[in-house]
């Protein structure tokens, strides 16, 4: 971790690590290497957390800084497909239940911001907070519609 921090802070450092597109490509390739023995199911539930707690930062994936990398490592390609299906189902439910376009837009934007943010930074336990907040917004919209 010291090398990683030094690469950010030290202006003389030539070994800069970060989140460029090239670095993300290297991290994705590292993820594929980690799950090469089990592409379909990955390394198992919460493997990325287990790895970080027991071994620290990964040599190529650092702190598993993308939702896609975390899902692939933990759940494989089947898990990634299931995440996609879950998101699609949420959007379909919103489209079916919410009538006002402005209310749909808020929920779509909220979902898009979560997906974008967690794809860039990883998912570090804030999915539960997102789902609670998303559900509250959704329920408030349903409640408002029933009053009409």
mmCIF file of C-alpha atoms in Angstrom:
data_model
loop_
_atom_site.group_PDB
_atom_site.id
_atom_site.type_symbol
_atom_site.label_atom_id
_atom_site.label_comp_id
_atom_site.label_asym_id
_atom_site.label_seq_id
_atom_site.Cartn_x
_atom_site.Cartn_y
_atom_site.Cartn_z
ATOM 1 C CA UNK A 1 0.000 0.000 0.000
ATOM 2 C CA UNK A 2 2.942 2.289 0.694
ATOM 3 C CA UNK A 3 4.136 1.955 -2.924
ATOM 4 C CA UNK A 4 0.671 2.776 -4.210
ATOM 5 C CA UNK A 5 0.387 5.862 -1.985
ATOM 6 C CA UNK A 6 3.906 6.964 -2.858
ATOM 7 C CA UNK A 7 3.124 6.649 -6.579
ATOM 8 C CA UNK A 8 0.313 9.188 -6.115
ATOM 9 C CA UNK A 9 2.016 11.658 -3.749
ATOM 10 C CA UNK A 10 5.670 11.615 -4.822
ATOM 11 C CA UNK A 11 6.176 13.974 -7.806
ATOM 12 C CA UNK A 12 9.491 12.252 -8.648
ATOM 13 C CA UNK A 13 7.891 8.807 -8.894
ATOM 14 C CA UNK A 14 8.026 7.199 -12.323
ATOM 15 C CA UNK A 15 5.998 4.172 -11.191
ATOM 16 C CA UNK A 16 2.574 5.804 -11.240
ATOM 17 C CA UNK A 17 -0.435 3.581 -10.590
ATOM 18 C CA UNK A 18 -3.949 4.801 -11.119
ATOM 19 C CA UNK A 19 -7.214 4.406 -12.904
ATOM 20 C CA UNK A 20 -6.411 5.115 -16.515
ATOM 21 C CA UNK A 21 -7.975 3.067 -19.287
ATOM 22 C CA UNK A 22 -4.714 1.125 -19.644
ATOM 23 C CA UNK A 23 -4.698 0.354 -15.926
ATOM 24 C CA UNK A 24 -8.317 -0.811 -16.062
ATOM 25 C CA UNK A 25 -7.419 -3.084 -18.977
ATOM 26 C CA UNK A 26 -4.562 -4.588 -16.947
ATOM 27 C CA UNK A 27 -6.939 -5.062 -13.999
ATOM 28 C CA UNK A 28 -9.498 -6.780 -16.239
ATOM 29 C CA UNK A 29 -6.810 -9.093 -17.638
ATOM 30 C CA UNK A 30 -5.735 -9.859 -14.051
ATOM 31 C CA UNK A 31 -9.336 -10.725 -13.245
ATOM 32 C CA UNK A 32 -9.519 -13.096 -16.212
ATOM 33 C CA UNK A 33 -6.272 -14.729 -15.031
ATOM 34 C CA UNK A 34 -7.719 -15.193 -11.526
ATOM 35 C CA UNK A 35 -10.874 -16.913 -12.744
ATOM 36 C CA UNK A 36 -9.320 -18.874 -15.612
ATOM 37 C CA UNK A 37 -10.033 -22.181 -13.850
ATOM 38 C CA UNK A 38 -13.703 -21.322 -13.343
ATOM 39 C CA UNK A 39 -14.946 -18.724 -15.841
ATOM 40 C CA UNK A 40 -18.599 -19.541 -15.249
ATOM 41 C CA UNK A 41 -18.800 -19.267 -11.448
ATOM 42 C CA UNK A 42 -15.686 -17.303 -10.442
ATOM 43 C CA UNK A 43 -13.804 -17.833 -7.185
ATOM 44 C CA UNK A 44 -16.814 -17.794 -4.864
ATOM 45 C CA UNK A 45 -18.858 -15.501 -2.692
ATOM 46 C CA UNK A 46 -16.898 -12.491 -1.346
ATOM 47 C CA UNK A 47 -13.580 -13.797 -2.676
ATOM 48 C CA UNK A 48 -12.370 -10.244 -3.320
ATOM 49 C CA UNK A 49 -12.972 -9.320 0.343
ATOM 50 C CA UNK A 50 -11.246 -12.505 1.476
ATOM 51 C CA UNK A 51 -8.256 -11.730 -0.739
ATOM 52 C CA UNK A 52 -7.945 -8.127 0.496
ATOM 53 C CA UNK A 53 -8.183 -9.158 4.161
ATOM 54 C CA UNK A 54 -5.655 -11.986 3.892
ATOM 55 C CA UNK A 55 -3.214 -10.778 1.238
ATOM 56 C CA UNK A 56 -3.692 -7.011 0.920
ATOM 57 C CA UNK A 57 -3.776 -5.372 -2.481
ATOM 58 C CA UNK A 58 -3.681 -7.599 -5.524
ATOM 59 C CA UNK A 59 -0.609 -7.280 -7.796
ATOM 60 C CA UNK A 60 -2.663 -6.403 -10.887
ATOM 61 C CA UNK A 61 -6.180 -5.617 -9.655
ATOM 62 C CA UNK A 62 -4.993 -3.506 -6.697
ATOM 63 C CA UNK A 63 -8.110 -3.100 -4.490
ATOM 64 C CA UNK A 64 -10.602 -4.581 -7.005
ATOM 65 C CA UNK A 65 -11.659 -1.100 -8.075
ATOM 66 C CA UNK A 66 -14.556 -1.935 -10.373
ATOM 67 C CA UNK A 67 -17.931 -3.551 -9.867
ATOM 68 C CA UNK A 68 -17.378 -5.563 -13.040
ATOM 69 C CA UNK A 69 -14.053 -6.919 -11.763
ATOM 70 C CA UNK A 70 -15.525 -7.706 -8.346
ATOM 71 C CA UNK A 71 -18.552 -9.513 -9.787
ATOM 72 C CA UNK A 72 -16.422 -11.453 -12.277
ATOM 73 C CA UNK A 73 -13.915 -12.546 -9.620
ATOM 74 C CA UNK A 74 -16.606 -13.492 -7.107
ATOM 75 C CA UNK A 75 -19.344 -14.895 -9.352
ATOM 76 C CA UNK A 76 -17.871 -15.402 -12.812
ATOM 77 C CA UNK A 77 -19.674 -14.720 -16.064
ATOM 78 C CA UNK A 78 -22.916 -16.213 -14.754
ATOM 79 C CA UNK A 79 -22.837 -13.730 -11.865
ATOM 80 C CA UNK A 80 -22.203 -10.853 -14.267
ATOM 81 C CA UNK A 81 -25.191 -11.930 -16.370
ATOM 82 C CA UNK A 82 -27.340 -12.195 -13.218
ATOM 83 C CA UNK A 83 -26.335 -8.642 -12.190
ATOM 84 C CA UNK A 84 -27.397 -7.464 -15.646
ATOM 85 C CA UNK A 85 -30.717 -9.310 -15.373
ATOM 86 C CA UNK A 86 -31.336 -7.813 -11.925
ATOM 87 C CA UNK A 87 -30.744 -4.272 -13.196
ATOM 88 C CA UNK A 88 -32.929 -4.904 -16.245
ATOM 89 C CA UNK A 89 -35.745 -6.206 -13.991
ATOM 90 C CA UNK A 90 -35.524 -3.083 -11.789
ATOM 91 C CA UNK A 91 -35.757 -0.825 -14.821
ATOM 92 C CA UNK A 92 -38.634 -2.840 -16.263
ATOM 93 C CA UNK A 93 -40.497 -2.646 -12.938
ATOM 94 C CA UNK A 94 -40.027 1.116 -12.794
ATOM 95 C CA UNK A 95 -41.244 1.443 -16.368
ATOM 96 C CA UNK A 96 -44.353 -0.625 -15.623
ATOM 97 C CA UNK A 97 -45.306 0.858 -12.235
ATOM 98 C CA UNK A 98 -44.358 4.524 -12.490
ATOM 99 C CA UNK A 99 -46.535 6.579 -14.826
ATOM 100 C CA UNK A 100 -44.997 10.050 -14.712
ATOM 101 C CA UNK A 101 -41.966 10.493 -16.953
ATOM 102 C CA UNK A 102 -40.279 12.840 -14.473
ATOM 103 C CA UNK A 103 -40.515 10.224 -11.703
ATOM 104 C CA UNK A 104 -39.133 7.558 -14.044
ATOM 105 C CA UNK A 105 -36.273 9.866 -14.959
ATOM 106 C CA UNK A 106 -35.262 10.286 -11.316
ATOM 107 C CA UNK A 107 -35.172 6.530 -10.740
ATOM 108 C CA UNK A 108 -33.365 5.865 -14.040
ATOM 109 C CA UNK A 109 -30.788 8.555 -13.263
ATOM 110 C CA UNK A 110 -30.278 7.201 -9.764
ATOM 111 C CA UNK A 111 -29.724 3.678 -11.128
ATOM 112 C CA UNK A 112 -27.370 4.974 -13.834
ATOM 113 C CA UNK A 113 -25.330 6.934 -11.289
ATOM 114 C CA UNK A 114 -24.997 3.872 -9.048
ATOM 115 C CA UNK A 115 -23.928 1.651 -11.958
ATOM 116 C CA UNK A 116 -21.492 4.263 -13.263
ATOM 117 C CA UNK A 117 -19.975 5.032 -9.878
ATOM 118 C CA UNK A 118 -19.591 1.424 -8.790
ATOM 119 C CA UNK A 119 -18.198 0.404 -12.167
ATOM 120 C CA UNK A 120 -15.479 3.009 -11.748
ATOM 121 C CA UNK A 121 -14.803 2.651 -8.011
ATOM 122 C CA UNK A 122 -15.972 -0.839 -7.078
ATOM 123 C CA UNK A 123 -18.715 -1.940 -4.712
ATOM 124 C CA UNK A 124 -17.626 -1.579 -1.113
ATOM 125 C CA UNK A 125 -20.811 -2.325 0.785
ATOM 126 C CA UNK A 126 -22.965 0.565 -0.345
ATOM 127 C CA UNK A 127 -25.362 -1.532 -2.460
ATOM 128 C CA UNK A 128 -27.618 -1.986 0.577
ATOM 129 C CA UNK A 129 -27.849 1.787 1.069
ATOM 130 C CA UNK A 130 -28.543 2.312 -2.602
ATOM 131 C CA UNK A 131 -31.341 -0.283 -2.540
ATOM 132 C CA UNK A 132 -32.919 1.232 0.579
ATOM 133 C CA UNK A 133 -32.852 4.746 -0.877
ATOM 134 C CA UNK A 134 -34.030 3.524 -4.286
ATOM 135 C CA UNK A 135 -36.900 1.604 -2.653
ATOM 136 C CA UNK A 136 -37.939 4.659 -0.641
ATOM 137 C CA UNK A 137 -38.063 6.805 -3.771
ATOM 138 C CA UNK A 138 -39.972 4.072 -5.594
ATOM 139 C CA UNK A 139 -42.491 3.607 -2.764
ATOM 140 C CA UNK A 140 -43.025 7.366 -2.489
ATOM 141 C CA UNK A 141 -43.841 7.475 -6.201
ATOM 142 C CA UNK A 142 -46.259 4.545 -5.884
ATOM 143 C CA UNK A 143 -47.904 6.258 -2.894
ATOM 144 C CA UNK A 144 -48.284 9.517 -4.845
ATOM 145 C CA UNK A 145 -49.800 7.692 -7.812
ATOM 146 C CA UNK A 146 -52.388 5.961 -5.627
ATOM 147 C CA UNK A 147 -53.571 9.379 -4.374
ATOM 148 C CA UNK A 148 -54.324 10.546 -7.914
#
